C-alpha angles and dihedrals in degrees: 000000000000120000095200133040137174116227141136117301093244093054092046091054091048097050093044090075093047093049092050090051092050093050090049090053089052091050091049090051091052094046099046111051093186093059097036097106093046093050092046090049090054090050091047091055091060102032142041120263091254093053092046092052092047093050094045094049117017100033095043090058093043096049102034092116095045123087095196142328099089095157136054127208117207119188120229135190118291118274113264099227104050105003095245116163109253129204142175118231116197141161114262 
């Protein structure tokens, strides 16, 4: 699973909210042992097995002190073909 992608600015802003919600679900699963299986099942419905495992282990450890703001959007030059605003979205 990649931790950085280049896309249009509009798409980057849209997926930022989804990514933050998914990381929060992973953190809730790690914190609450009783609901762990239910939260992981919800993640698994939306993501691949590899992505679910990475969120539930690597990202939980990396972001345990953060409340939110797991991603960063950096603007790039406009795309040559159609002039769309480009951006890089990456995990902090």
